[in-house]
Amino acid sequence: MIKKAIIGGTGVYNTGEHSDTLTVYTKFGDVELNIVKNGEESIAFLARHGKNHSVPPHGINYRANMLALKQIGVKYIYTTAAVGSCNHNYAPGDVVMIDDFIDFTKLRQVSIFDESEDSVYHTDMSDPYCKNLRNLFKNIANKYDIDIKGNAVYGCTEGPRFETKAEIKYYNQIGVDVVGMTNVPEVVFAKELGMCYSTVGIITNWCTGFKGDDITLHDMQAALADNKEKITRAFIEIFSSDLSQENCMCVEATFKL
Ligand code: HPA
């Protein structure tokens, strides 16, 4: 059983450690994972967009990915997400802890449970992101020279286009801090399957029209390069200790009607 996993977002395609490949077969499709040794244990690594960034946000097989992690025994998942900021306090290059989301996606699967199930499932979203994993990361961040600027509400868009100025103005007014294209439905499926899930947001740009700058690929890459190694090393150190699901509600969030 592999209990711990890292999902690398844009710019984070490996952990920097030696890994073996494992293909997991699920009813939603096959998933290729990298397995990294961490002392006596193994950690699963999944590149969300594929190793060559070839899978767009709307093309990711979220159900297969999350079910594959569940099938191999995963209970704890850390992820990174490249995000734009529509909060003046969070600038490109900053790191934030995602603690809630607003869902603007349109065409994605809404549940890991499909119509073939014999029951109807509902999942509590009062804490979509695991509090326990979030606190553990906050406690260790200093040691890795990661300056967490605060918590952030993630607005998830369908993509792959960026937002319009009017959309960003509206998102900002309704309480979105950062915008990305992938945390929904990933965090939802993790919760449905009783896995603890936490996302570290790496701010790569100001959102469209927010500070008048255009979004450039160069700026996005620089912010990611500065942070990715420190963040994955911090994940691996947290994963070196024993973790428990007793201090959060992640296991009990789904109920059956
Ligand atoms: N919008 C949506 N997704 C993103 C952005 C953005 O500005 N930056 C990085 N991912």
Short mmCIF file of C-alpha atoms and ligand atoms in Angstrom, two decimals:
data_model
loop_
_atom_site.label_atom_id
_atom_site.label_comp_id
_atom_site.label_asym_id
_atom_site.label_seq_id
_atom_site.Cartn_x
_atom_site.Cartn_y
_atom_site.Cartn_z
CA MET A 1 0.00 0.00 0.00
CA ILE A 2 1.20 3.52 -0.83
CA LYS A 3 -0.41 5.97 1.57
CA LYS A 4 1.00 9.29 0.42
CA ALA A 5 0.88 11.08 -2.92
CA ILE A 6 1.94 14.32 -4.57
CA ILE A 7 0.13 15.76 -7.57
CA GLY A 8 2.36 18.20 -9.43
CA GLY A 9 0.63 21.02 -11.26
CA THR A 10 1.97 23.24 -14.05
CA GLY A 11 5.78 23.43 -13.83
CA VAL A 12 6.07 20.54 -11.35
CA TYR A 13 6.59 17.37 -13.36
CA ASN A 14 8.68 15.26 -10.97
CA THR A 15 10.00 15.25 -7.42
CA GLY A 16 13.65 15.46 -8.40
CA GLU A 17 14.22 11.98 -6.89
CA HIS A 18 14.75 8.66 -8.69
CA SER A 19 11.41 7.00 -9.48
CA ASP A 20 9.89 3.84 -10.94
CA THR A 21 6.79 3.84 -13.10
CA LEU A 22 3.58 2.15 -12.01
CA THR A 23 0.51 1.85 -14.23
CA VAL A 24 -2.76 1.59 -12.32
CA TYR A 25 -5.84 0.25 -14.10
CA THR A 26 -9.16 1.81 -13.07
CA LYS A 27 -12.68 1.56 -14.46
CA PHE A 28 -12.24 5.14 -15.76
CA GLY A 29 -8.94 4.48 -17.57
CA ASP A 30 -5.26 3.76 -16.88
CA VAL A 31 -3.04 6.09 -14.90
CA GLU A 32 0.74 6.28 -14.91
CA LEU A 33 2.31 7.11 -11.57
CA ASN A 34 5.93 7.62 -10.53
CA ILE A 35 6.85 5.85 -7.35
CA VAL A 36 9.57 7.47 -5.25
CA LYS A 37 11.28 5.82 -2.27
CA ASN A 38 11.17 7.82 0.95
CA GLY A 39 12.96 5.82 3.66
CA GLU A 40 10.97 2.64 4.28
CA GLU A 41 7.93 4.03 2.50
CA SER A 42 7.01 4.91 -1.07
CA ILE A 43 5.34 8.08 -2.32
CA ALA A 44 3.26 8.22 -5.50
CA PHE A 45 3.80 11.17 -7.81
CA LEU A 46 1.35 12.17 -10.52
CA ALA A 47 2.01 14.91 -13.08
CA ARG A 48 -1.44 16.42 -13.49
CA HIS A 49 -0.86 17.63 -17.06
CA GLY A 50 1.37 14.69 -18.05
CA LYS A 51 5.16 14.83 -17.98
CA ASN A 52 5.38 17.04 -21.07
CA HIS A 53 2.45 19.26 -20.14
CA SER A 54 0.40 17.71 -22.92
CA VAL A 55 -2.98 17.35 -21.17
CA PRO A 56 -5.11 20.54 -20.95
CA PRO A 57 -7.17 21.26 -17.80
CA HIS A 58 -10.45 20.17 -19.43
CA GLY A 59 -8.82 17.00 -20.80
CA ILE A 60 -7.49 15.61 -17.52
CA ASN A 61 -9.04 12.28 -16.53
CA TYR A 62 -9.74 13.42 -12.97
CA ARG A 63 -11.83 10.39 -12.08
CA ALA A 64 -9.18 7.89 -13.21
CA ASN A 65 -6.41 9.85 -11.46
CA MET A 66 -8.14 10.03 -8.11
CA LEU A 67 -9.48 6.49 -8.22
CA ALA A 68 -5.99 5.19 -9.09
CA LEU A 69 -4.58 6.89 -5.98
CA LYS A 70 -7.38 5.43 -3.86
CA GLN A 71 -6.84 1.93 -5.31
CA ILE A 72 -3.16 1.85 -4.32
CA GLY A 73 -4.07 2.86 -0.76
CA VAL A 74 -3.43 6.64 -0.75
CA LYS A 75 -4.84 8.60 2.20
CA TYR A 76 -2.86 11.85 2.03
CA ILE A 77 -2.37 14.04 -1.04
CA TYR A 78 -0.40 17.27 -1.43
CA THR A 79 -0.74 19.15 -4.67
CA THR A 80 0.67 22.27 -6.27
CA ALA A 81 -1.35 24.61 -8.44
CA ALA A 82 -0.17 27.49 -10.61
CA VAL A 83 -2.69 30.29 -10.14
CA GLY A 84 -3.38 33.86 -11.17
CA SER A 85 -4.11 36.40 -8.44
CA CYS A 86 -7.08 38.75 -8.18
CA ASN A 87 -6.24 39.78 -4.61
CA HIS A 88 -3.92 42.79 -4.19
CA ASN A 89 -2.20 41.13 -1.22
CA TYR A 90 -0.98 38.14 -3.24
CA ALA A 91 1.56 38.96 -5.97
CA PRO A 92 3.31 36.86 -8.63
CA GLY A 93 5.95 34.67 -6.98
CA ASP A 94 3.96 34.42 -3.72
CA VAL A 95 2.80 31.15 -2.19
CA VAL A 96 -0.67 30.72 -0.64
CA MET A 97 -2.57 27.87 1.00
CA ILE A 98 -5.86 27.16 -0.76
CA ASP A 99 -8.61 26.74 1.84
CA ASP A 100 -11.84 26.89 -0.20
CA PHE A 101 -13.09 27.08 -3.77
CA ILE A 102 -15.80 28.51 -5.99
CA ASP A 103 -16.61 26.34 -8.99
CA PHE A 104 -17.01 28.01 -12.39
CA THR A 105 -16.40 24.86 -14.44
CA LYS A 106 -19.04 23.83 -16.96
CA LEU A 107 -18.36 20.54 -18.67
CA ARG A 108 -16.70 18.25 -16.13
CA GLN A 109 -17.72 15.14 -14.31
CA VAL A 110 -19.29 16.26 -11.04
CA SER A 111 -18.79 13.08 -9.01
CA ILE A 112 -16.55 10.02 -8.84
CA PHE A 113 -19.70 8.00 -8.19
CA ASP A 114 -21.40 7.23 -11.47
CA GLU A 115 -24.97 6.24 -12.31
CA SER A 116 -24.12 2.56 -11.98
CA GLU A 117 -23.86 2.91 -8.19
CA ASP A 118 -26.81 1.54 -6.28
CA SER A 119 -26.98 4.55 -3.96
CA VAL A 120 -26.87 8.33 -4.08
CA TYR A 121 -23.88 9.97 -2.39
CA HIS A 122 -23.50 13.52 -1.08
CA THR A 123 -20.28 15.03 0.22
CA ASP A 124 -19.86 17.71 2.86
CA MET A 125 -17.84 20.66 1.53
CA SER A 126 -17.49 22.69 4.73
CA ASP A 127 -13.76 21.91 4.63
CA PRO A 128 -12.89 20.84 1.09
CA TYR A 129 -9.15 21.06 1.79
CA CYS A 130 -7.70 19.06 4.68
CA LYS A 131 -7.02 21.34 7.67
CA ASN A 132 -4.50 18.98 9.12
CA LEU A 133 -2.31 18.79 5.99
CA ARG A 134 -2.61 22.56 5.59
CA ASN A 135 -1.37 23.18 9.14
CA LEU A 136 1.49 20.72 8.77
CA PHE A 137 2.66 22.56 5.66
CA LYS A 138 2.37 25.95 7.35
CA ASN A 139 4.46 24.70 10.28
CA ILE A 140 7.29 23.46 8.11
CA ALA A 141 7.30 26.20 5.43
CA ASN A 142 9.81 28.49 7.19
CA LYS A 143 12.41 25.77 7.32
CA TYR A 144 12.31 25.58 3.51
CA ASP A 145 12.32 29.36 3.09
CA ILE A 146 8.74 29.34 1.82
CA ASP A 147 6.90 32.50 2.79
CA ILE A 148 3.19 31.65 2.87
CA LYS A 149 1.27 34.88 2.35
CA GLY A 150 -2.06 33.54 3.65
CA ASN A 151 -5.06 31.41 2.82
CA ALA A 152 -6.83 31.81 -0.49
CA VAL A 153 -10.19 31.02 -2.08
CA TYR A 154 -9.59 29.32 -5.44
CA GLY A 155 -11.90 30.13 -8.34
CA CYS A 156 -11.85 27.20 -10.75
CA THR A 157 -12.59 28.04 -14.37
CA GLU A 158 -13.18 25.65 -17.25
CA GLY A 159 -10.28 27.01 -19.31
CA PRO A 160 -8.23 26.51 -21.32
CA ARG A 161 -8.68 30.18 -22.17
CA PHE A 162 -7.77 32.75 -19.55
CA GLU A 163 -10.51 34.93 -18.09
CA THR A 164 -11.83 38.21 -19.44
CA LYS A 165 -11.36 41.47 -17.50
CA ALA A 166 -15.05 41.52 -16.64
CA GLU A 167 -14.92 37.96 -15.30
CA ILE A 168 -11.96 38.80 -13.06
CA LYS A 169 -13.66 41.95 -11.75
CA TYR A 170 -16.68 39.85 -10.86
CA TYR A 171 -14.65 37.02 -9.28
CA ASN A 172 -12.81 39.54 -7.13
CA GLN A 173 -16.10 41.04 -5.94
CA ILE A 174 -17.52 37.70 -4.88
CA GLY A 175 -14.53 36.61 -2.81
CA VAL A 176 -12.15 34.76 -5.13
CA ASP A 177 -8.46 35.33 -4.33
CA VAL A 178 -6.75 33.20 -6.95
CA VAL A 179 -7.84 31.57 -10.21
CA GLY A 180 -6.86 28.25 -11.71
CA MET A 181 -8.35 25.55 -13.92
CA THR A 182 -7.84 22.21 -12.20
CA ASN A 183 -8.63 22.03 -8.48
CA VAL A 184 -12.26 21.26 -9.26
CA PRO A 185 -13.12 18.42 -9.53
CA GLU A 186 -9.83 17.03 -8.16
CA VAL A 187 -10.42 18.17 -4.58
CA VAL A 188 -14.04 17.01 -4.78
CA PHE A 189 -13.14 13.47 -5.84
CA ALA A 190 -10.47 13.26 -3.14
CA LYS A 191 -13.08 14.15 -0.54
CA GLU A 192 -15.66 11.76 -2.01
CA LEU A 193 -13.09 8.99 -1.67
CA GLY A 194 -12.13 9.95 1.90
CA MET A 195 -8.59 11.09 1.07
CA CYS A 196 -6.99 14.13 2.75
CA TYR A 197 -6.13 16.71 0.09
CA SER A 198 -4.22 19.97 0.37
CA THR A 199 -3.13 22.47 -2.29
CA VAL A 200 -0.27 24.94 -2.23
CA GLY A 201 -0.95 27.73 -4.72
CA ILE A 202 1.99 29.29 -6.56
CA ILE A 203 1.02 32.68 -7.95
CA THR A 204 2.36 33.01 -11.46
CA ASN A 205 0.63 36.17 -12.67
CA TRP A 206 -1.91 38.87 -11.95
CA CYS A 207 -5.25 37.86 -13.41
CA THR A 208 -6.39 39.49 -16.64
CA GLY A 209 -6.76 43.26 -16.31
CA PHE A 210 -6.14 43.16 -12.57
CA LYS A 211 -2.96 45.23 -12.61
CA GLY A 212 -3.01 46.17 -16.27
CA ASP A 213 -0.24 43.68 -17.21
CA ASP A 214 -0.68 40.97 -19.81
CA ILE A 215 -0.08 37.38 -18.73
CA THR A 216 3.34 36.26 -20.01
CA LEU A 217 4.70 32.75 -20.16
CA HIS A 218 8.08 33.98 -19.00
CA ASP A 219 6.70 35.38 -15.73
CA MET A 220 4.73 32.19 -15.11
CA GLN A 221 7.80 30.01 -15.55
CA ALA A 222 9.98 32.17 -13.28
CA ALA A 223 7.52 31.99 -10.36
CA LEU A 224 7.28 28.22 -10.70
CA ALA A 225 11.02 27.64 -11.01
CA ASP A 226 11.66 29.59 -7.78
CA ASN A 227 9.23 27.57 -5.72
CA LYS A 228 8.75 24.06 -7.02
CA GLU A 229 11.77 22.41 -5.46
CA LYS A 230 11.31 23.92 -1.99
CA ILE A 231 7.65 22.94 -1.96
CA THR A 232 8.17 19.33 -3.04
CA ARG A 233 11.00 18.92 -0.52
CA ALA A 234 8.69 20.19 2.21
CA PHE A 235 5.97 17.72 1.11
CA ILE A 236 8.47 14.86 1.28
CA GLU A 237 9.61 15.85 4.76
CA ILE A 238 6.01 15.96 6.01
CA PHE A 239 5.48 12.55 4.42
CA SER A 240 8.45 11.20 6.39
CA SER A 241 6.40 11.33 9.60
CA ASP A 242 3.36 9.31 10.60
CA LEU A 243 0.13 11.01 9.60
CA SER A 244 -3.34 10.44 10.95
CA GLN A 245 -6.86 11.06 9.70
CA GLU A 246 -8.12 11.56 13.24
CA ASN A 247 -7.66 15.35 13.29
CA CYS A 248 -9.80 16.13 10.27
CA MET A 249 -13.21 15.24 8.82
CA CYS A 250 -11.96 14.00 5.45
CA VAL A 251 -12.90 10.35 5.96
CA GLU A 252 -16.46 11.04 7.10
CA ALA A 253 -17.37 13.71 4.55
CA THR A 254 -19.35 11.46 2.20
CA PHE A 255 -22.71 10.04 3.13
CA LYS A 256 -25.02 7.70 1.31
CA LEU A 257 -28.76 8.20 0.92
N1 HPA B 1 -6.20 32.12 -14.79
C1 HPA B 1 -6.53 30.81 -14.79
N2 HPA B 1 -5.65 29.86 -14.55
C2 HPA B 1 -4.38 30.22 -14.31
C3 HPA B 1 -3.98 31.56 -14.30
C4 HPA B 1 -4.94 32.57 -14.56
O1 HPA B 1 -4.66 33.78 -14.56
N3 HPA B 1 -2.65 31.57 -14.03
C5 HPA B 1 -2.28 30.27 -13.86
N4 HPA B 1 -3.32 29.45 -14.04
#
